[in-house]
Tab-separated table of C-alpha atoms in Angstrom:
chain	number	residue	atom	x	y	z
A	219	MET	CA	0.000	0.000	0.000
A	220	ALA	CA	1.519	3.300	-1.089
A	221	PRO	CA	1.266	6.331	1.217
A	222	THR	CA	0.073	9.638	-0.216
A	223	TYR	CA	3.355	11.177	0.911
A	224	PRO	CA	6.492	9.030	0.381
A	225	PHE	CA	8.265	7.485	3.365
A	226	ASN	CA	11.022	9.780	4.642
A	227	GLU	CA	14.427	9.178	6.140
A	228	PRO	CA	14.505	9.860	9.910
A	229	GLY	CA	14.701	13.605	10.455
A	230	ASP	CA	13.938	14.517	6.833
A	231	ASP	CA	10.899	16.659	6.041
A	232	VAL	CA	7.791	15.093	4.493
A	233	ARG	CA	6.563	17.194	1.557
A	234	LEU	CA	2.800	17.750	1.809
A	235	TYR	CA	2.476	20.255	-1.045
A	236	GLU	CA	4.565	22.023	-3.682
A	237	GLY	CA	3.330	24.900	-5.814
A	238	SER	CA	1.963	28.421	-5.544
A	239	LEU	CA	1.602	29.790	-2.007
A	240	PHE	CA	0.949	33.531	-2.405
A	241	GLY	CA	-0.130	36.099	-4.911
A	242	PRO	CA	-1.893	36.102	-8.276
A	243	ALA	CA	-1.124	33.332	-10.757
A	244	GLU	CA	1.092	35.515	-12.976
A	245	ARG	CA	3.321	36.592	-10.044
A	246	ALA	CA	2.776	33.713	-7.639
A	247	ALA	CA	5.389	32.972	-5.002
A	248	ARG	CA	6.115	29.265	-5.153
A	249	GLY	CA	7.088	27.100	-2.243
A	250	ARG	CA	6.336	24.009	-0.222
A	251	VAL	CA	4.320	22.892	2.779
A	252	LEU	CA	6.320	20.413	4.851
A	253	LEU	CA	5.820	18.140	7.826
A	254	ARG	CA	9.056	18.890	9.654
A	255	CYS	CA	10.488	15.788	11.336
A	256	GLY	CA	13.582	17.055	13.163
A	257	SER	CA	13.542	17.658	16.908
A	258	ARG	CA	9.866	18.700	16.696
A	259	LEU	CA	6.954	17.532	14.570
A	260	GLU	CA	5.306	20.573	12.982
A	261	VAL	CA	3.757	21.720	9.701
A	262	VAL	CA	5.634	24.611	8.075
A	263	TRP	CA	5.532	26.605	4.837
A	264	ARG	CA	8.667	27.682	3.005
A	265	LEU	CA	9.167	29.772	-0.139
A	266	ASP	CA	11.652	28.592	-2.751
A	267	GLU	CA	13.196	32.074	-2.973
A	268	PRO	CA	12.667	35.487	-1.354
A	269	PRO	CA	9.463	37.103	-2.677
A	270	PRO	CA	9.385	40.438	-4.543
A	271	GLN	CA	8.939	43.523	-2.373
A	272	GLU	CA	5.424	44.261	-3.641
A	273	LEU	CA	4.299	40.802	-2.509
A	274	VAL	CA	5.931	41.304	0.876
A	275	ALA	CA	3.994	44.535	1.272
A	276	GLN	CA	0.729	42.874	0.261
A	277	VAL	CA	0.702	39.653	2.274
A	278	LEU	CA	3.808	39.210	4.417
A	279	LEU	CA	3.909	42.227	6.726
A	280	GLU	CA	1.541	40.802	9.344
A	281	GLY	CA	2.308	37.861	11.617
A	282	GLU	CA	-0.917	36.099	10.625
A	283	ILE	CA	-0.999	35.177	6.935
A	284	ARG	CA	-3.203	33.292	4.477
A	285	LEU	CA	-1.680	30.704	2.159
A	286	ARG	CA	-3.413	29.856	-1.121
A	287	ILE	CA	-3.052	26.130	-1.808
A	288	HIS	CA	-3.795	25.224	-5.443
A	289	GLN	CA	-5.064	21.669	-5.826
A	290	ALA	CA	-6.863	19.869	-8.627
A	291	SER	CA	-10.295	20.201	-7.020
A	292	ALA	CA	-10.091	23.759	-5.661
A	293	VAL	CA	-7.950	26.554	-4.261
A	294	HIS	CA	-7.878	26.430	-0.456
A	295	GLU	CA	-7.023	29.264	1.903
A	296	VAL	CA	-4.884	28.040	4.789
A	297	ALA	CA	-4.033	30.099	7.866
A	298	GLY	CA	-0.450	30.347	9.044
A	299	LEU	CA	2.121	32.341	10.974
A	300	ARG	CA	5.119	34.165	9.511
A	301	ARG	CA	8.534	33.566	11.070
A	302	ASN	CA	10.319	35.629	8.413
A	303	SER	CA	9.715	36.594	4.786
A	304	THR	CA	10.335	33.069	3.454
A	305	GLU	CA	8.937	30.631	6.008
A	306	GLY	CA	6.551	30.093	8.907
A	307	LEU	CA	4.093	27.741	10.590
A	308	VAL	CA	0.820	26.334	9.263
A	309	HIS	CA	-2.117	26.246	11.664
A	310	GLY	CA	-3.733	22.845	12.045
A	311	GLN	CA	-6.756	22.718	9.746
A	312	SER	CA	-8.648	20.693	7.182
A	313	MET	CA	-9.011	21.254	3.447
A	314	GLY	CA	-12.091	20.110	1.616
A	315	ASP	CA	-15.652	19.432	2.699
A	316	GLU	CA	-15.874	17.450	5.958
A	317	SER	CA	-19.294	16.198	4.833
A	318	ALA	CA	-18.020	14.935	1.461
A	319	PRO	CA	-18.493	11.167	0.959
A	320	LEU	CA	-15.248	9.214	1.335
A	321	ARG	CA	-14.448	5.609	0.513
A	322	ARG	CA	-11.189	5.423	2.463
A	323	VAL	CA	-8.754	7.469	4.547
A	324	LEU	CA	-4.980	7.090	4.583
A	325	LEU	CA	-3.102	7.853	7.813
A	326	HIS	CA	0.671	8.344	7.906
A	327	TRP	CA	1.975	7.049	11.241
A	328	MET	CA	5.105	8.443	12.867
A	329	ASN	CA	7.477	6.476	15.124
A	330	LEU	CA	5.530	3.228	15.518
A	331	PRO	CA	7.264	-0.059	16.388
A	332	ALA	CA	6.898	-3.085	14.123
A	333	PHE	CA	3.646	-4.601	15.375
A	334	HIS	CA	3.322	-8.354	14.945
A	335	SER	CA	1.108	-9.417	12.061
A	336	PRO	CA	-0.604	-12.829	12.079
A	337	THR	CA	-0.378	-13.050	8.268
A	338	ARG	CA	2.461	-13.338	5.734
A	339	ILE	CA	2.366	-12.005	2.179
A	340	CYS	CA	4.373	-13.378	-0.741
A	341	LEU	CA	6.021	-10.479	-2.591
A	342	ASP	CA	6.768	-10.287	-6.318
A	343	ASP	CA	10.393	-11.331	-5.766
A	344	GLY	CA	9.289	-14.521	-3.996
A	345	SER	CA	10.169	-13.347	-0.482
A	346	TRP	CA	7.727	-13.347	2.421
A	347	TRP	CA	6.652	-10.216	4.266
A	348	ASN	CA	4.715	-10.034	7.536
A	349	GLY	CA	4.379	-6.256	7.676
A	350	ARG	CA	0.629	-6.019	6.977
A	351	TRP	CA	-1.879	-6.174	9.834
A	352	ARG	CA	-5.610	-6.092	9.066
A	353	PHE	CA	-8.142	-5.812	11.887
A	354	PRO	CA	-11.629	-4.419	12.614
A	355	ILE	CA	-12.541	-1.717	15.133
A	356	GLY	CA	-16.297	-1.314	15.512
A	357	PRO	CA	-17.750	-0.687	12.021
A	358	TRP	CA	-14.287	0.073	10.594
A	359	GLN	CA	-11.724	-2.068	8.790
A	360	LEU	CA	-8.100	-1.029	9.302
A	361	THR	CA	-5.039	-2.108	7.327
A	362	LEU	CA	-1.620	-1.145	8.717
A	363	ASP	CA	1.458	-1.552	6.499
A	364	THR	CA	4.982	-1.338	7.906
A	365	ARG	CA	7.660	0.197	5.702
A	366	GLN	CA	9.937	-2.577	4.453
A	367	ASP	CA	13.128	-0.990	5.828
A	368	HIS	CA	11.592	-0.513	9.274
A	369	ALA	CA	14.398	-2.325	11.139
A	370	ARG	CA	17.010	0.089	9.777
A	371	VAL	CA	14.836	3.154	10.386
A	372	TRP	CA	14.005	1.991	13.910
A	373	GLU	CA	17.698	1.736	14.750
A	374	VAL	CA	18.288	5.279	13.487
A	375	LEU	CA	15.345	6.620	15.513
A	376	GLY	CA	16.901	5.089	18.620
A	377	SER	CA	20.134	7.023	18.145
A	378	GLU	CA	18.993	10.284	16.539
A	379	HIS	CA	15.709	10.828	18.453
A	380	ASN	CA	13.758	12.473	15.659
A	381	PHE	CA	10.755	11.499	13.520
A	382	ALA	CA	10.105	9.146	10.619
A	383	MET	CA	7.013	7.869	8.874
A	384	THR	CA	7.107	4.186	9.817
A	385	HIS	CA	3.653	2.991	8.702
A	386	VAL	CA	0.745	3.826	6.448
A	387	MET	CA	-2.811	2.879	7.468
A	388	GLU	CA	-5.900	2.535	5.310
A	389	VAL	CA	-9.275	3.033	7.003
A	390	THR	CA	-12.500	1.866	5.344
A	391	ARG	CA	-15.945	0.822	6.470
A	392	SER	CA	-16.288	-2.921	7.032
A	393	ASP	CA	-19.272	-2.922	4.654
A	394	ASP	CA	-17.244	-0.901	2.098
A	395	GLY	CA	-19.746	1.936	2.447
A	396	GLU	CA	-19.066	5.649	2.265
A	397	PHE	CA	-18.448	7.892	5.267
A	398	THR	CA	-17.378	11.455	6.012
A	399	ALA	CA	-14.402	13.062	7.715
A	400	ALA	CA	-16.718	13.935	10.604
A	401	ASP	CA	-17.660	10.243	10.933
A	402	PHE	CA	-13.955	9.356	11.007
A	403	GLU	CA	-12.944	11.876	13.691
A	404	LEU	CA	-13.665	9.796	16.808
A	405	LEU	CA	-11.856	6.809	15.304
A	406	ARG	CA	-8.861	9.074	14.645
A	407	GLN	CA	-8.879	10.174	18.280
A	408	THR	CA	-9.208	6.565	19.429
A	409	LEU	CA	-6.161	5.578	17.389
A	410	HIS	CA	-4.047	8.557	18.462
A	411	PHE	CA	-4.819	8.467	22.178
A	412	GLY	CA	-5.265	4.690	22.378
A	413	VAL	CA	-2.052	3.570	20.659
A	414	SER	CA	-0.089	6.264	22.524
A	415	PHE	CA	-1.499	5.090	25.868
A	416	ALA	CA	-0.669	1.454	25.079
A	417	LEU	CA	2.927	2.311	24.119
A	418	GLY	CA	3.429	4.758	26.990
A	419	ARG	CA	4.437	7.654	24.701
A	420	TRP	CA	2.815	9.927	22.151
A	421	VAL	CA	2.860	8.508	18.617
A	422	GLY	CA	1.302	10.311	15.689
A	423	PRO	CA	-1.289	9.399	13.040
A	424	ALA	CA	-0.332	12.344	10.839
A	425	ALA	CA	-1.654	13.982	7.670
A	426	PRO	CA	-4.916	12.060	7.059
A	427	VAL	CA	-6.073	12.031	3.438
A	428	GLY	CA	-9.693	11.243	2.508
A	429	ILE	CA	-10.250	9.604	-0.874
A	430	SER	CA	-13.564	9.472	-2.719
A	431	ALA	CA	-15.107	6.517	-4.560
A	432	ALA	CA	-13.690	8.007	-7.775
A	433	GLY	CA	-10.167	7.804	-6.349
A	434	SER	CA	-9.608	11.551	-5.965
A	435	ILE	CA	-8.581	13.414	-2.804
A	436	ALA	CA	-11.752	14.938	-1.329
A	437	TRP	CA	-10.464	15.955	2.105
A	438	GLN	CA	-7.186	16.213	3.972
A	439	GLN	CA	-5.857	17.605	7.210
A	440	TRP	CA	-2.542	19.285	7.981
A	441	ALA	CA	-1.771	19.513	11.685
A	442	ALA	CA	1.094	18.926	14.103
A	443	VAL	CA	-0.097	15.931	16.123
A	444	PHE	CA	1.234	15.098	19.575
A	445	CYS	CA	4.221	12.799	19.020
A	446	VAL	CA	7.519	12.428	20.889
A	447	PRO	CA	10.813	11.994	19.039
A	448	GLY	CA	12.653	8.703	19.014
A	449	ARG	CA	11.365	5.324	20.029
A	450	ASN	CA	11.486	5.029	23.849
A	451	GLY	CA	9.180	2.165	24.818
A	452	GLY	CA	10.274	1.253	28.332
A	453	LEU	CA	7.079	2.616	29.913
A	454	ALA	CA	4.574	0.659	27.823
A	455	TRP	CA	2.007	-1.572	29.519
A	456	LEU	CA	1.502	-3.415	26.210
A	457	HIS	CA	4.362	-5.101	24.357
A	458	HIS	CA	4.332	-4.255	20.660
A	459	THR	CA	4.357	-7.931	19.633
A	460	ARG	CA	0.918	-8.480	21.188
A	461	SER	CA	-1.140	-6.970	18.379
A	462	HIS	CA	-4.245	-9.001	19.310
A	463	ASP	CA	-4.279	-7.282	22.710
A	464	LEU	CA	-3.878	-3.886	21.067
A	465	GLN	CA	-6.858	-4.643	18.839
A	466	GLU	CA	-8.970	-5.563	21.866
A	467	PHE	CA	-7.917	-2.438	23.736
A	468	LEU	CA	-8.646	-0.146	20.771
A	469	SER	CA	-12.081	-1.735	20.405
A	470	CYS	CA	-12.784	-0.982	24.079
A	471	ALA	CA	-11.466	2.565	23.748
A	472	TYR	CA	-13.544	3.200	20.617
A	473	ARG	CA	-16.740	2.193	22.436
A	474	ALA	CA	-15.898	4.766	25.102
A	475	PHE	CA	-15.032	7.511	22.604
A	476	ILE	CA	-18.332	7.169	20.729
A	477	ASP	CA	-20.317	7.297	23.992
A	478	PRO	CA	-21.122	11.019	24.507
A	479	ASP	CA	-21.148	10.524	28.279
A	480	ARG	CA	-17.602	9.127	28.244
A	481	THR	CA	-15.807	10.846	25.363
A	482	HIS	CA	-14.273	13.714	27.323
A	483	THR	CA	-13.303	11.608	30.341
A	484	THR	CA	-11.695	8.952	28.150
A	485	ARG	CA	-9.660	11.510	26.221
A	486	LEU	CA	-8.551	13.267	29.418
A	487	LEU	CA	-7.641	10.078	31.302
A	488	LEU	CA	-5.595	8.667	28.435
A	489	SER	CA	-3.747	11.945	27.885
A	490	MET	CA	-2.981	12.316	31.610
A	491	ALA	CA	-1.693	8.741	31.751
A	492	ILE	CA	0.603	9.382	28.768
A	493	GLU	CA	1.847	12.685	30.199
A	494	ALA	CA	2.537	11.003	33.553
A	495	ASN	CA	5.167	8.881	31.818
A	496	HIS	CA	7.496	11.572	30.490
A	497	SER	CA	6.498	15.172	31.176
A	498	GLY	CA	8.528	17.204	33.641
A	499	ARG	CA	10.238	15.951	36.781
A	500	VAL	CA	9.200	12.836	38.633
A	501	GLU	CA	7.311	14.944	41.199
A	502	GLN	CA	5.143	16.434	38.439
A	503	ARG	CA	4.511	13.002	36.968
A	504	THR	CA	3.430	11.673	40.357
A	505	MET	CA	0.962	14.522	40.836
A	506	THR	CA	-0.405	14.102	37.299
A	507	ALA	CA	-0.990	10.382	37.839
A	508	PHE	CA	-2.621	11.003	41.215
A	509	SER	CA	-4.889	13.699	39.751
A	510	ALA	CA	-5.998	11.224	37.080
A	511	LEU	CA	-6.731	8.643	39.795
A	512	GLU	CA	-8.872	11.221	41.602
A	513	LEU	CA	-10.740	12.029	38.374
A	514	LEU	CA	-11.444	8.350	37.745
A	515	SER	CA	-12.548	7.874	41.370
A	516	TRP	CA	-15.027	10.736	41.016
A	517	VAL	CA	-16.430	9.414	37.727
A	518	VAL	CA	-16.787	5.818	38.930
A	519	LEU	CA	-17.898	6.308	42.533
A	520	LYS	CA	-19.771	9.623	42.500
A	521	LEU	CA	-21.181	9.908	38.985
A	522	THR	CA	-21.663	6.234	38.095
A	523	SER	CA	-22.171	4.451	41.430
A	524	GLY	CA	-24.127	7.361	42.920
A	525	PHE	CA	-22.183	7.844	46.157
A	526	SER	CA	-23.386	10.810	48.180
A	527	ARG	CA	-20.859	13.593	48.705
A	528	THR	CA	-20.654	12.660	52.389
A	529	LYS	CA	-19.941	9.007	51.638
A	530	TYR	CA	-17.463	9.931	48.922
A	531	ASP	CA	-15.508	12.366	51.123
A	532	ALA	CA	-15.491	9.965	54.075
A	533	LEU	CA	-13.436	7.447	52.106
A	534	ARG	CA	-10.572	9.917	51.585
A	535	ALA	CA	-8.298	9.668	48.569
A	536	ASP	CA	-6.550	6.437	49.540
A	537	GLY	CA	-9.851	4.766	50.425
A	538	ARG	CA	-11.370	5.650	47.065
A	539	ILE	CA	-8.351	4.365	45.143
A	540	ARG	CA	-8.310	1.221	47.283
A	541	MET	CA	-11.981	0.580	46.540
A	542	LEU	CA	-11.408	0.844	42.789
A	543	LEU	CA	-8.393	-1.456	42.994
A	544	GLU	CA	-10.321	-4.042	45.004
A	545	ARG	CA	-13.159	-3.953	42.465
A	546	ALA	CA	-10.552	-4.670	39.792
A	547	ARG	CA	-8.896	-7.420	41.898
A	548	VAL	CA	-5.594	-5.519	41.874
A	549	ASP	CA	-3.209	-6.296	44.745
A	550	THR	CA	-2.960	-3.240	47.012
A	551	SER	CA	0.111	-4.333	48.984
A	552	VAL	CA	3.561	-2.880	48.300
A	553	ASP	CA	5.877	-5.252	46.419
A	554	ALA	CA	9.022	-5.269	48.560
A	555	THR	CA	11.039	-6.985	45.824
A	556	ARG	CA	10.307	-4.436	43.098
A	557	GLN	CA	9.937	-1.405	45.373
A	558	PRO	CA	12.102	-1.872	48.490
A	559	THR	CA	12.372	1.871	49.163
A	560	LEU	CA	8.611	2.326	49.165
A	561	MET	CA	8.279	-0.679	51.493
A	562	GLN	CA	10.821	0.897	53.843
A	563	PHE	CA	8.692	4.048	53.900
A	564	ALA	CA	5.462	2.044	54.376
A	565	ILE	CA	6.919	0.297	57.422
A	566	ALA	CA	8.341	3.465	58.966
A	567	GLU	CA	5.134	5.485	58.532
A	568	SER	CA	2.723	2.824	59.778
A	569	SER	CA	1.204	3.249	63.224
A	570	SER	CA	0.839	-0.527	63.593
A	571	ASP	CA	2.789	-3.681	62.866
A	572	VAL	CA	1.276	-3.761	59.371
A	573	PRO	CA	2.970	-1.578	56.715
A	574	LEU	CA	0.945	1.002	54.842
A	575	ASP	CA	-0.584	-0.457	51.714
A	576	GLY	CA	0.092	0.986	48.261
A	577	PRO	CA	-2.792	3.492	48.070
A	578	ASP	CA	-1.988	4.860	51.534
A	579	ALA	CA	1.738	5.152	50.807
A	580	VAL	CA	1.200	6.875	47.450
A	581	LYS	CA	-1.361	9.244	48.977
A	582	GLU	CA	1.005	10.164	51.810
A	583	ILE	CA	3.891	10.940	49.460
A	584	ARG	CA	1.662	12.936	47.129
A	585	ASN	CA	0.300	14.985	50.053
A	586	ARG	CA	3.812	15.776	51.252
A	587	LEU	CA	4.736	16.966	47.771
A	588	VAL	CA	1.661	19.197	47.438
A	589	HIS	CA	1.273	20.344	51.079
A	590	PRO	CA	4.709	20.142	52.742
A	591	ASN	CA	4.868	21.012	56.436
A	592	ILE	CA	8.508	22.091	56.135
A	593	PRO	CA	10.421	23.351	53.075
A	594	GLN	CA	11.605	19.816	52.300
A	595	ASP	CA	9.215	17.380	53.902
A	596	GLU	CA	10.189	13.777	54.513
A	597	VAL	CA	10.148	12.434	50.950
A	598	TYR	CA	13.779	12.952	49.953
A	599	HIS	CA	15.390	11.218	52.935
A	600	LEU	CA	15.061	7.860	51.151
A	601	ASP	CA	16.795	7.680	47.791
A	602	GLY	CA	14.300	6.729	45.078
A	603	LEU	CA	11.156	7.090	47.205
A	604	VAL	CA	9.399	9.577	44.927
A	605	THR	CA	10.290	7.454	41.900
A	606	ASP	CA	8.717	4.415	43.559
A	607	ALA	CA	5.562	6.413	44.288
A	608	TRP	CA	5.426	7.565	40.665
A	609	LEU	CA	5.834	4.026	39.333
A	610	LEU	CA	3.131	2.635	41.615
A	611	SER	CA	0.667	5.439	40.864
A	612	ARG	CA	1.231	4.843	37.115
A	613	HIS	CA	0.683	1.120	37.630
A	614	TYR	CA	-2.605	1.785	39.431
A	615	LEU	CA	-3.725	4.345	36.857
A	616	ASN	CA	-3.035	2.098	33.863
A	617	LEU	CA	-4.877	-0.851	35.374
A	618	LEU	CA	-7.857	1.187	36.550
A	619	ILE	CA	-8.273	2.840	33.146
A	620	LEU	CA	-8.173	-0.601	31.518
A	621	HIS	CA	-10.738	-1.881	34.030
A	622	TRP	CA	-13.003	1.125	33.419
A	623	LEU	CA	-12.824	0.454	29.664
A	624	ASP	CA	-13.642	-3.259	30.204
A	625	TYR	CA	-10.406	-4.489	28.631
A	626	ARG	CA	-9.758	-8.204	29.253
A	627	GLY	CA	-6.408	-8.835	27.539
A	628	SER	CA	-2.852	-9.009	28.859
A	629	TYR	CA	-0.761	-6.446	30.715
A	630	GLN	CA	2.965	-6.060	31.320
A	631	THR	CA	3.931	-4.418	34.581
A	632	VAL	CA	5.387	-0.917	34.653
A	633	LEU	CA	6.647	-1.171	38.230
A	634	GLY	CA	10.296	-1.388	37.271
A	635	PRO	CA	12.994	-3.927	36.411
A	636	GLY	CA	12.212	-7.632	36.602
A	637	GLY	CA	11.445	-10.391	34.107
A	638	TRP	CA	11.890	-10.353	30.350
A	639	ALA	CA	10.739	-7.869	27.736
A	640	GLY	CA	7.290	-8.914	26.598
A	641	ASP	CA	6.405	-10.835	29.767
A	642	SER	CA	2.667	-10.304	30.187
A	643	ASP	CA	-0.139	-11.670	32.318
A	644	PRO	CA	-3.919	-11.460	31.983
A	645	VAL	CA	-5.394	-8.457	33.763
A	646	PRO	CA	-6.569	-9.474	37.270
A	647	TRP	CA	-10.270	-9.179	36.389
A	648	ALA	CA	-9.990	-11.080	33.086
A	649	SER	CA	-12.120	-14.001	34.281
A	650	ASP	CA	-14.860	-11.892	35.921
A	651	VAL	CA	-18.232	-12.641	34.325
A	652	ASN	CA	-19.959	-9.394	35.292
A	653	GLN	CA	-17.425	-6.648	35.688
A	654	ASN	CA	-18.484	-3.744	37.882
A	655	ARG	CA	-16.837	-0.580	36.632
């Protein structure tokens, strides 16, 4: 399957458009629109040569500008920002009619690992290729093709920490019917947020292109999607070889995204879980994960289960998290083997012979970070204590999101070193007949 925009070398720009950008046809300033793939992923415009002074005076004196993109179907006005007289940024926006009937959409994925495919394809040269994965999500049929030099590109991404188009995905309706860009939007969000959450880092389904039944481009979108450079995958709860589990998770996430009562919460929880992996210092990550746990507690216990405000407040933060974990059959004790520093803290802070459990220990450390009684409260006296609290809060958050979404597949722990890459176990509630979210 050929992408609309050719596969790039890591760090090289992807050319989205080449032609006239400004001015009347007889004096048009020509240039390109590029998906820049260096240290940041962004859509930029760039002129081939400095424009004449009269054109600068007409369209390039203000910071906000309007590009004129000439395509076969129409001329589109695209908003952008000027950095200087020859280049600038393109605002994220769509071109074409979002209600136009489409037969398929092509997505250009950035920085994905080589997912395992259950099928093998015989190529024209007689060799076998297992880089195509076809799977359904709700009413959609998805086909994901890996670029054939993925192994080489993946190695470069690991050393240069930039961006490359690693896959192209075709999206159609399972019944081969037509749909619109608006119909496709929630699936796009499911794929972006869902795959990123599974891998523990932002990955990007970039530059979608909608194609009509006649084979012409009827709609496309240029935007800088959230995506981190490189290929770091050490914080993933799902190993990339377990594509069947990814399919199940995306199906669960899609059901939540298309439910109007759950769309916003799903998007916010997944984004907070992803941000809790990488953004800022470990203290910030801990507070982000704990805030997401509090949001999920409110949604499940107050809004869904109907707890009164008095009953909800009486549980306190650790009690609410503990209740959710017990509903999901998740062990609430501290693992002394994986987290010896946190166990040391749990023993020292307990008022009885029984150490604090995980929810209580995480809550105590979070409270000392947010409401310290002295300039440096007792969280830095044990080397690695805050890191242990971050890892455990992430572990709880990942599992409770999966439980809330009714996922029943496998899970690999994110608590720290131990075992082999790809070691996974069924989620604790996998055998429950009637799951209570």
